[in-house]
Amino acid sequence: MDIKDLRINGKRLRQSLEEMAKIGATPDGGVQRLTLTDEDKTARDLFVQWLKEIDLDVTIDDMGNIFGRRPGIHDGLPPVMSGSHIDSQPKGGRFDGILGVMGPLEVLRTLHENNLETERSIIVVDWTNEEGSRFAPAMVASGVWAGALDKDWVYQRTDINGKRFEDELERIGYKGDVHCHRWPVHAYYEYHIEQGPILEMEGKRIGAPKGILCLHWYDIYLEGEANQVGPTPMEGRHDALCAAAEMILKVNQLPDAMGGNMVATVGEIQNYPNSRNIIPDKVHFTVDIRSWDDTHALKAWERLQNEFKTIARQRGCPIRIEETWRVEHSPFNEQLVQRVLETAADLGYPGHYMVSGAGHDASYMNQVAPTAMIFVPSIGGRSHVEVENTTWEDCEAGANVLLHCLLKSADE
Ligand code: GLV
Ligand code: MN
Ligand code: MN
């Protein structure tokens, strides 16, 4: 058989995705597989079992990253890699992340059953905690692997119940003994759903992002003065939630105020003591700012901070600001991006050059290895929600693009 005619098994890919979707399944058709929970462990166990079934060399490092390596003819050459994440958002979807783990697994199954050899080794990877929803920030394990984040800092991060990242990693049995560190990689491809509306709007099947926006995360803590809501006059109150409300609107108005080219969001808030008849005395909320232009995002933050401080002063609510995390915008390797588009065209799939607004481990991988991504359409542009959906045909098409991109990179 001509290698050009090789295709992955779409039915098997679908079955794997359906099996995974059962782990942490939510009543409304999504999944909740927060990082380092029992659901994450169950899905990891199944993934490792599947890696072993096709005789891959399995390695787990001390960030919990799982690697499955299929040796090449020239084992000394830098390998090609592909992967994504098994964890999900709370009430997340059945495709975000897991498609980019099951996709390369399906590629390796295809090579395995056809007894195909490649010059370079091919590695499939599941990166721990891509989402950053339970333990902020996101993409920490690829960040540590790439040398951009400090492992001990990540280990100390806590969830909302005060549980430590490292303790939870140990508890689920995925703190491996291999030191998490980067090695030379010839090419890294991450396969993912688009998570936005562009491909559907353009009527295209495959997206090739030129890169990923910068991501800046902040945590805001406000102090107010608690009191009985009935007897306390409106004048002279120090209501931390009202201060937060004003600030949240400033975040929402920020892109307009800055002249566009960015998005800004408050997605998480905790209010204390959270009783309808107590004036709130403590609020925590998050800020997420993204742009292709890092300087623009930093200038926006300067402006926002000043606005926050003014509001805090006016309301008599002391503010504490934590600059939690920043990852620069990530322009991918143009040759690999073109390879994705050419491969899509060769397979008869219309491709589209675009940008990724969502964060991915590819962002950190891009700092250490030539990197590109392969996107397939998200129905209705919906993601990080239970109704997140992508057609099985598109899942199969994207995996075939991945197959041929990996083959080209593995044989050069
Ligand atoms: C990751 O899912 C992100 O884009 O926040
Ligand atoms: Mn993802
Ligand atoms: Mn996600």
Short mmCIF file of C-alpha atoms and ligand atoms in Angstrom, two decimals:
data_model
loop_
_atom_site.label_atom_id
_atom_site.label_comp_id
_atom_site.label_asym_id
_atom_site.label_seq_id
_atom_site.Cartn_x
_atom_site.Cartn_y
_atom_site.Cartn_z
CA MET A 1 0.00 0.00 0.00
CA ASP A 2 1.15 3.51 -0.80
CA ILE A 3 1.70 5.30 2.50
CA LYS A 4 -0.29 8.24 1.11
CA ASP A 5 -3.38 6.03 1.17
CA LEU A 6 -3.01 5.18 4.84
CA ARG A 7 -5.93 6.30 7.02
CA ILE A 8 -6.73 6.07 10.70
CA ASN A 9 -9.72 4.04 11.88
CA GLY A 10 -12.46 6.62 12.46
CA LYS A 11 -14.77 4.11 14.12
CA ARG A 12 -12.11 3.12 16.66
CA LEU A 13 -11.32 6.78 17.37
CA ARG A 14 -15.01 7.40 18.03
CA GLN A 15 -15.21 4.39 20.34
CA SER A 16 -12.22 5.62 22.34
CA LEU A 17 -13.72 9.09 22.67
CA GLU A 18 -17.03 7.56 23.74
CA GLU A 19 -15.32 5.36 26.35
CA MET A 20 -13.47 8.39 27.73
CA ALA A 21 -16.68 10.48 27.75
CA LYS A 22 -18.19 7.99 30.22
CA ILE A 23 -15.54 8.92 32.78
CA GLY A 24 -16.90 11.95 34.59
CA ALA A 25 -20.01 12.06 32.39
CA THR A 26 -22.48 14.76 33.42
CA PRO A 27 -26.29 14.43 33.14
CA ASP A 28 -26.48 16.96 30.31
CA GLY A 29 -24.01 15.22 28.01
CA GLY A 30 -20.69 16.76 29.02
CA VAL A 31 -17.84 15.61 31.24
CA GLN A 32 -16.43 16.83 34.51
CA ARG A 33 -12.93 15.42 34.86
CA LEU A 34 -11.12 18.03 36.91
CA THR A 35 -7.39 17.58 37.13
CA LEU A 36 -6.04 15.16 39.76
CA THR A 37 -9.50 13.97 40.82
CA ASP A 38 -10.64 10.33 40.87
CA GLU A 39 -12.15 10.83 37.40
CA ASP A 40 -8.81 12.06 36.07
CA LYS A 41 -7.15 8.98 37.60
CA THR A 42 -9.67 6.58 36.04
CA ALA A 43 -9.19 8.14 32.60
CA ARG A 44 -5.40 8.07 32.99
CA ASP A 45 -5.50 4.40 33.97
CA LEU A 46 -7.48 3.59 30.83
CA PHE A 47 -5.10 5.64 28.68
CA VAL A 48 -2.06 3.85 30.13
CA GLN A 49 -3.75 0.48 29.52
CA TRP A 50 -4.33 1.46 25.87
CA LEU A 51 -0.70 2.59 25.50
CA LYS A 52 0.50 -0.77 26.79
CA GLU A 53 -1.82 -2.70 24.48
CA ILE A 54 0.20 -1.45 21.50
CA ASP A 55 3.55 -1.99 23.22
CA LEU A 56 4.48 1.65 23.69
CA ASP A 57 7.20 2.56 26.21
CA VAL A 58 5.26 4.29 28.97
CA THR A 59 6.88 6.95 31.14
CA ILE A 60 5.24 9.01 33.88
CA ASP A 61 7.15 12.00 35.20
CA ASP A 62 6.91 13.76 38.56
CA MET A 63 4.40 16.27 37.15
CA GLY A 64 2.13 13.37 36.23
CA ASN A 65 2.69 13.77 32.48
CA ILE A 66 2.15 10.46 30.69
CA PHE A 67 4.27 9.66 27.63
CA GLY A 68 3.80 6.69 25.30
CA ARG A 69 6.74 6.23 22.93
CA ARG A 70 6.85 4.18 19.76
CA PRO A 71 10.54 3.71 18.95
CA GLY A 72 11.78 4.74 15.54
CA ILE A 73 14.50 3.15 13.45
CA HIS A 74 16.93 5.83 14.60
CA ASP A 75 16.19 6.08 18.27
CA GLY A 76 18.90 8.66 18.82
CA LEU A 77 17.15 11.26 16.63
CA PRO A 78 14.89 13.79 18.38
CA PRO A 79 11.36 12.31 18.34
CA VAL A 80 8.17 13.88 17.09
CA MET A 81 5.47 14.41 19.69
CA SER A 82 1.74 14.95 19.82
CA GLY A 83 -0.67 15.24 22.70
CA SER A 84 -3.02 17.36 24.74
CA HIS A 85 -4.92 16.84 27.99
CA ILE A 86 -7.30 14.41 29.66
CA ASP A 87 -8.56 16.89 32.29
CA SER A 88 -11.65 19.02 31.69
CA GLN A 89 -13.43 22.10 32.88
CA PRO A 90 -16.24 21.82 35.46
CA LYS A 91 -19.27 20.85 33.32
CA GLY A 92 -16.95 20.75 30.32
CA GLY A 93 -17.27 19.04 26.98
CA ARG A 94 -16.42 15.60 25.54
CA PHE A 95 -13.80 16.82 23.05
CA ASP A 96 -11.65 19.57 24.56
CA GLY A 97 -8.24 18.03 25.22
CA ILE A 98 -9.19 14.39 24.99
CA LEU A 99 -9.45 14.54 21.18
CA GLY A 100 -5.80 15.60 21.12
CA VAL A 101 -4.84 12.57 23.21
CA MET A 102 -7.05 9.97 21.51
CA GLY A 103 -6.07 11.35 18.06
CA PRO A 104 -2.33 10.56 18.29
CA LEU A 105 -3.13 7.31 20.12
CA GLU A 106 -5.25 6.32 17.11
CA VAL A 107 -2.37 7.30 14.81
CA LEU A 108 -0.02 5.01 16.75
CA ARG A 109 -2.58 2.19 16.71
CA THR A 110 -2.76 2.57 12.94
CA LEU A 111 1.03 2.40 12.58
CA HIS A 112 1.14 -0.56 14.97
CA GLU A 113 -1.42 -2.69 13.15
CA ASN A 114 0.24 -1.94 9.81
CA ASN A 115 3.69 -2.76 11.20
CA LEU A 116 4.95 0.55 9.88
CA GLU A 117 8.34 1.80 10.92
CA THR A 118 9.31 5.45 11.14
CA GLU A 119 12.77 6.99 11.16
CA ARG A 120 12.12 8.93 14.35
CA SER A 121 10.27 7.81 17.46
CA ILE A 122 6.75 9.13 17.89
CA ILE A 123 5.52 10.06 21.37
CA VAL A 124 1.93 10.61 22.48
CA VAL A 125 1.54 12.70 25.64
CA ASP A 126 -1.13 13.57 28.18
CA TRP A 127 -0.13 16.82 29.93
CA THR A 128 -1.35 17.22 33.53
CA ASN A 129 -3.68 20.12 34.40
CA GLU A 130 -4.04 21.95 31.14
CA GLU A 131 -7.26 23.61 32.25
CA GLY A 132 -6.07 25.42 35.37
CA SER A 133 -9.62 25.40 36.63
CA ARG A 134 -9.11 23.39 39.82
CA PHE A 135 -5.49 24.45 40.32
CA ALA A 136 -4.57 27.76 38.69
CA PRO A 137 -2.78 28.44 36.46
CA ALA A 138 -3.29 26.44 33.27
CA MET A 139 -0.79 24.35 31.23
CA VAL A 140 1.46 23.99 34.26
CA ALA A 141 2.90 20.59 33.43
CA SER A 142 3.99 21.44 29.91
CA GLY A 143 5.25 24.68 31.45
CA VAL A 144 7.45 22.80 33.92
CA TRP A 145 8.52 20.34 31.23
CA ALA A 146 9.58 23.24 28.97
CA GLY A 147 11.48 24.89 31.83
CA ALA A 148 9.19 27.94 31.91
CA LEU A 149 7.57 27.25 35.30
CA ASP A 150 9.02 26.19 38.62
CA LYS A 151 7.90 22.74 39.74
CA ASP A 152 7.90 23.56 43.46
CA TRP A 153 5.73 26.59 42.84
CA VAL A 154 3.24 24.40 40.99
CA TYR A 155 3.36 21.73 43.72
CA GLN A 156 2.30 24.35 46.29
CA ARG A 157 -0.75 25.55 44.38
CA THR A 158 -4.01 24.81 46.20
CA ASP A 159 -7.57 24.23 45.09
CA ILE A 160 -10.60 25.94 46.59
CA ASN A 161 -10.62 23.44 49.48
CA GLY A 162 -6.97 24.02 50.31
CA LYS A 163 -5.76 20.71 48.80
CA ARG A 164 -2.19 20.92 47.45
CA PHE A 165 -1.37 20.02 43.85
CA GLU A 166 1.49 17.72 44.84
CA ASP A 167 -0.60 15.89 47.47
CA GLU A 168 -3.37 15.28 44.96
CA LEU A 169 -0.88 14.11 42.35
CA GLU A 170 0.47 11.59 44.87
CA ARG A 171 -3.00 10.59 46.02
CA ILE A 172 -4.08 9.51 42.53
CA GLY A 173 -0.78 7.66 42.07
CA TYR A 174 0.58 9.72 39.20
CA LYS A 175 3.63 11.38 40.71
CA GLY A 176 6.08 9.37 38.64
CA ASP A 177 9.73 8.88 39.50
CA VAL A 178 11.07 10.39 36.29
CA HIS A 179 12.24 13.98 36.68
CA CYS A 180 10.04 16.28 34.57
CA HIS A 181 12.34 17.94 32.09
CA ARG A 182 12.44 18.76 28.43
CA TRP A 183 14.30 16.82 25.77
CA PRO A 184 14.97 17.73 22.14
CA VAL A 185 11.82 17.38 20.02
CA HIS A 186 11.88 17.50 16.24
CA ALA A 187 8.25 18.61 15.88
CA TYR A 188 5.21 18.91 18.15
CA TYR A 189 1.65 18.81 16.80
CA GLU A 190 -1.40 19.37 18.99
CA TYR A 191 -4.74 18.25 17.64
CA HIS A 192 -7.75 20.08 19.13
CA ILE A 193 -11.28 21.24 18.57
CA GLU A 194 -11.37 24.88 17.55
CA GLN A 195 -13.52 26.00 20.53
CA GLY A 196 -14.76 28.97 18.50
CA PRO A 197 -17.07 29.73 15.53
CA ILE A 198 -14.62 30.54 12.71
CA LEU A 199 -14.29 27.19 10.89
CA GLU A 200 -18.04 26.69 10.87
CA MET A 201 -18.60 30.25 9.61
CA GLU A 202 -15.98 29.81 6.89
CA GLY A 203 -17.24 26.37 5.94
CA LYS A 204 -13.76 24.87 6.44
CA ARG A 205 -12.88 21.50 7.90
CA ILE A 206 -9.32 21.97 9.14
CA GLY A 207 -7.88 24.97 10.94
CA ALA A 208 -4.17 25.74 11.09
CA PRO A 209 -3.58 28.42 13.70
CA LYS A 210 -0.59 30.69 13.17
CA GLY A 211 -0.28 30.74 16.95
CA ILE A 212 -1.95 31.36 20.30
CA LEU A 213 -2.85 34.62 22.04
CA CYS A 214 -1.01 35.64 25.18
CA LEU A 215 -2.78 34.68 28.41
CA HIS A 216 -2.56 36.87 31.51
CA TRP A 217 -4.25 35.77 34.73
CA TYR A 218 -4.81 37.87 37.85
CA ASP A 219 -6.43 37.20 41.22
CA ILE A 220 -8.17 40.04 43.04
CA TYR A 221 -8.93 39.97 46.78
CA LEU A 222 -11.19 42.62 48.34
CA GLU A 223 -11.87 43.35 52.02
CA GLY A 224 -15.11 44.95 53.17
CA GLU A 225 -16.92 45.25 56.47
CA ALA A 226 -19.57 42.68 57.30
CA ASN A 227 -22.75 43.76 59.02
CA GLN A 228 -26.46 43.06 59.41
CA VAL A 229 -28.13 44.23 56.20
CA GLY A 230 -31.33 45.51 57.87
CA PRO A 231 -30.19 47.97 60.49
CA THR A 232 -27.04 49.17 58.66
CA PRO A 233 -27.68 52.41 56.72
CA MET A 234 -26.64 52.53 53.07
CA GLU A 235 -24.26 55.39 53.76
CA GLY A 236 -20.90 54.37 55.12
CA ARG A 237 -21.06 50.74 54.05
CA HIS A 238 -17.93 48.93 52.85
CA ASP A 239 -19.52 46.32 50.63
CA ALA A 240 -16.82 44.19 49.02
CA LEU A 241 -19.25 42.63 46.52
CA CYS A 242 -20.39 46.04 45.25
CA ALA A 243 -16.75 47.02 44.75
CA ALA A 244 -16.23 43.77 42.83
CA ALA A 245 -19.33 44.41 40.72
CA GLU A 246 -17.99 47.77 39.58
CA MET A 247 -14.61 46.24 38.82
CA ILE A 248 -16.08 43.35 36.85
CA LEU A 249 -17.84 45.78 34.52
CA LYS A 250 -14.53 47.59 34.00
CA VAL A 251 -13.03 44.26 32.87
CA ASN A 252 -15.89 43.72 30.43
CA GLN A 253 -15.47 47.24 29.01
CA LEU A 254 -11.67 46.99 28.79
CA PRO A 255 -11.32 45.70 25.18
CA ASP A 256 -13.54 48.53 23.90
CA ALA A 257 -11.73 51.10 26.00
CA MET A 258 -8.39 49.85 24.65
CA GLY A 259 -9.52 49.85 21.04
CA GLY A 260 -10.02 46.13 20.52
CA ASN A 261 -7.52 43.36 19.68
CA MET A 262 -8.12 41.68 23.01
CA VAL A 263 -10.64 39.87 25.19
CA ALA A 264 -11.04 40.25 28.94
CA THR A 265 -13.13 38.11 31.27
CA VAL A 266 -14.05 37.52 34.90
CA GLY A 267 -15.08 33.87 35.10
CA GLU A 268 -14.76 33.03 38.77
CA ILE A 269 -15.87 34.74 41.94
CA GLN A 270 -16.14 33.83 45.62
CA ASN A 271 -18.18 35.97 47.94
CA TYR A 272 -18.04 35.69 51.76
CA PRO A 273 -19.79 34.91 53.93
CA ASN A 274 -22.32 34.61 51.09
CA SER A 275 -25.46 35.09 53.10
CA ARG A 276 -28.35 37.18 51.82
CA ASN A 277 -28.55 39.16 55.03
CA ILE A 278 -24.88 39.92 55.65
CA ILE A 279 -22.98 42.70 53.87
CA PRO A 280 -20.09 40.85 52.12
CA ASP A 281 -16.70 41.43 53.73
CA LYS A 282 -14.51 39.35 51.46
CA VAL A 283 -14.50 38.75 47.70
CA HIS A 284 -12.09 36.96 45.42
CA PHE A 285 -12.41 37.11 41.65
CA THR A 286 -10.23 36.30 38.66
CA VAL A 287 -9.27 38.30 35.57
CA ASP A 288 -8.27 36.74 32.25
CA ILE A 289 -6.82 39.01 29.53
CA ARG A 290 -5.79 37.70 26.08
CA SER A 291 -4.35 39.36 23.00
CA TRP A 292 -2.00 38.65 20.10
CA ASP A 293 -0.17 41.79 21.26
CA ASP A 294 1.48 41.22 24.66
CA THR A 295 2.29 44.91 25.14
CA HIS A 296 -1.31 45.88 24.46
CA ALA A 297 -2.46 43.37 27.10
CA LEU A 298 0.04 44.75 29.62
CA LYS A 299 -1.07 48.34 28.94
CA ALA A 300 -4.67 47.25 29.41
CA TRP A 301 -3.74 45.76 32.75
CA GLU A 302 -2.08 49.03 33.83
CA ARG A 303 -5.29 50.87 33.07
CA LEU A 304 -7.44 48.26 34.79
CA GLN A 305 -5.32 48.26 37.93
CA ASN A 306 -5.70 52.01 38.27
CA GLU A 307 -9.45 51.70 37.85
CA PHE A 308 -9.55 48.92 40.47
CA LYS A 309 -7.58 51.02 42.93
CA THR A 310 -9.88 54.02 42.46
CA ILE A 311 -12.98 51.90 43.03
CA ALA A 312 -11.41 50.23 46.08
CA ARG A 313 -10.59 53.65 47.56
CA GLN A 314 -14.04 55.09 46.85
CA ARG A 315 -15.74 52.12 48.48
CA GLY A 316 -13.31 51.86 51.39
CA CYS A 317 -12.50 48.26 50.46
CA PRO A 318 -8.77 47.47 50.60
CA ILE A 319 -7.62 45.52 47.55
CA ARG A 320 -4.87 42.93 47.09
CA ILE A 321 -3.81 42.06 43.55
CA GLU A 322 -1.93 38.93 42.58
CA GLU A 323 -0.32 38.75 39.15
CA THR A 324 -0.77 35.00 38.99
CA TRP A 325 0.45 33.97 35.57
CA ARG A 326 1.50 35.18 32.18
CA VAL A 327 2.31 33.29 29.04
CA GLU A 328 3.40 35.25 26.00
CA HIS A 329 1.62 35.02 22.67
CA SER A 330 2.96 32.08 20.79
CA PRO A 331 3.69 32.32 17.04
CA PHE A 332 4.01 28.77 15.72
CA ASN A 333 6.60 27.37 13.34
CA GLU A 334 5.42 28.63 9.95
CA GLN A 335 6.79 25.59 8.10
CA LEU A 336 4.79 23.21 10.26
CA VAL A 337 1.68 25.38 10.00
CA GLN A 338 1.99 25.25 6.20
CA ARG A 339 2.48 21.50 6.45
CA VAL A 340 -0.86 21.21 8.24
CA LEU A 341 -2.58 23.22 5.48
CA GLU A 342 -0.86 21.27 2.68
CA THR A 343 -1.64 17.94 4.29
CA ALA A 344 -5.29 18.94 4.69
CA ALA A 345 -5.42 19.96 1.01
CA ASP A 346 -3.81 16.66 -0.07
CA LEU A 347 -6.49 14.78 1.82
CA GLY A 348 -9.22 16.88 0.21
CA TYR A 349 -10.17 18.88 3.31
CA PRO A 350 -10.57 22.67 2.98
CA GLY A 351 -8.15 24.34 5.40
CA HIS A 352 -8.13 27.72 7.07
CA TYR A 353 -5.27 29.84 8.42
CA MET A 354 -6.36 31.40 11.70
CA VAL A 355 -5.46 32.22 15.29
CA SER A 356 -6.12 30.36 18.53
CA GLY A 357 -7.85 32.31 21.27
CA ALA A 358 -7.83 29.28 23.54
CA GLY A 359 -4.72 28.35 25.49
CA HIS A 360 -3.00 25.03 24.80
CA ASP A 361 0.08 23.13 25.94
CA ALA A 362 1.35 23.91 22.44
CA SER A 363 2.07 27.38 23.79
CA TYR A 364 4.82 26.10 26.09
CA MET A 365 5.95 23.44 23.60
CA ASN A 366 6.43 26.19 21.06
CA GLN A 367 9.07 27.72 23.35
CA VAL A 368 11.26 24.63 23.00
CA ALA A 369 10.31 22.87 19.75
CA PRO A 370 8.87 23.58 16.30
CA THR A 371 5.13 23.47 16.95
CA ALA A 372 1.82 23.60 15.09
CA MET A 373 -1.81 22.73 15.78
CA ILE A 374 -4.63 21.08 13.87
CA PHE A 375 -8.16 22.36 14.54
CA VAL A 376 -11.52 20.85 13.65
CA PRO A 377 -14.85 22.72 13.85
CA SER A 378 -16.82 23.15 17.06
CA ILE A 379 -20.54 22.95 16.36
CA GLY A 380 -22.10 26.34 17.05
CA GLY A 381 -18.69 27.55 18.20
CA ARG A 382 -19.47 26.23 21.70
CA SER A 383 -16.79 24.89 24.05
CA HIS A 384 -16.09 24.60 27.79
CA VAL A 385 -19.77 23.65 28.02
CA GLU A 386 -21.64 20.35 28.15
CA VAL A 387 -23.10 20.80 24.65
CA GLU A 388 -19.61 21.06 23.14
CA ASN A 389 -19.71 18.96 19.98
CA THR A 390 -17.77 18.08 16.84
CA THR A 391 -18.93 15.66 14.15
CA TRP A 392 -17.30 12.21 14.07
CA GLU A 393 -16.40 12.85 10.43
CA ASP A 394 -14.46 15.95 11.42
CA CYS A 395 -12.74 14.09 14.29
CA GLU A 396 -11.65 11.46 11.77
CA ALA A 397 -10.53 14.06 9.20
CA GLY A 398 -8.38 15.90 11.74
CA ALA A 399 -6.80 12.63 12.90
CA ASN A 400 -5.90 11.80 9.29
CA VAL A 401 -4.22 15.18 8.93
CA LEU A 402 -2.36 14.45 12.16
CA LEU A 403 -1.35 11.00 10.88
CA HIS A 404 0.25 12.40 7.74
CA CYS A 405 1.85 15.39 9.47
CA LEU A 406 3.41 13.03 12.02
CA LEU A 407 4.58 10.66 9.29
CA LYS A 408 6.22 13.47 7.33
CA SER A 409 7.99 14.82 10.40
CA ALA A 410 8.97 11.37 11.65
CA ASP A 411 10.57 10.43 8.34
CA GLU A 412 12.62 13.55 7.70
C1 GLV B 1 -7.79 26.73 28.24
O1 GLV B 1 -8.69 25.93 28.11
C2 GLV B 1 -8.03 28.14 28.09
O2 GLV B 1 -8.04 28.62 26.94
O3 GLV B 1 -8.29 28.81 29.10
MN MN B 2 -7.96 22.10 25.62
MN MN B 3 -10.10 23.79 27.82
#
